[in-house]
């Protein structure tokens, strides 16, 4: 995921839906965010663990 250019990810329908849902913006103060925490609910199998890692990696790479 990190090796792709950010504009390549914009055409992904899953990431586009997540982007519209969370409405992330570059904010200077964390008090301006619309939410206080993010809960990742994934399956307990290896696929769910992999998806959870991808979501955490995506969030950390764009909003460290």
C-alpha angles and dihedrals in degrees: 000000000000093000093064124085112255092242090059089061093054092075093056108107094209094051091043091054091048090048092053092046098051095033093208116198133175101259129181095208124044090214088074093064118110094225137040101210143005123230116203109203110190136152120278093237127092093270091056091049090051092049091049090053091050092051092049090047091050093050093045094048094053103030108026 
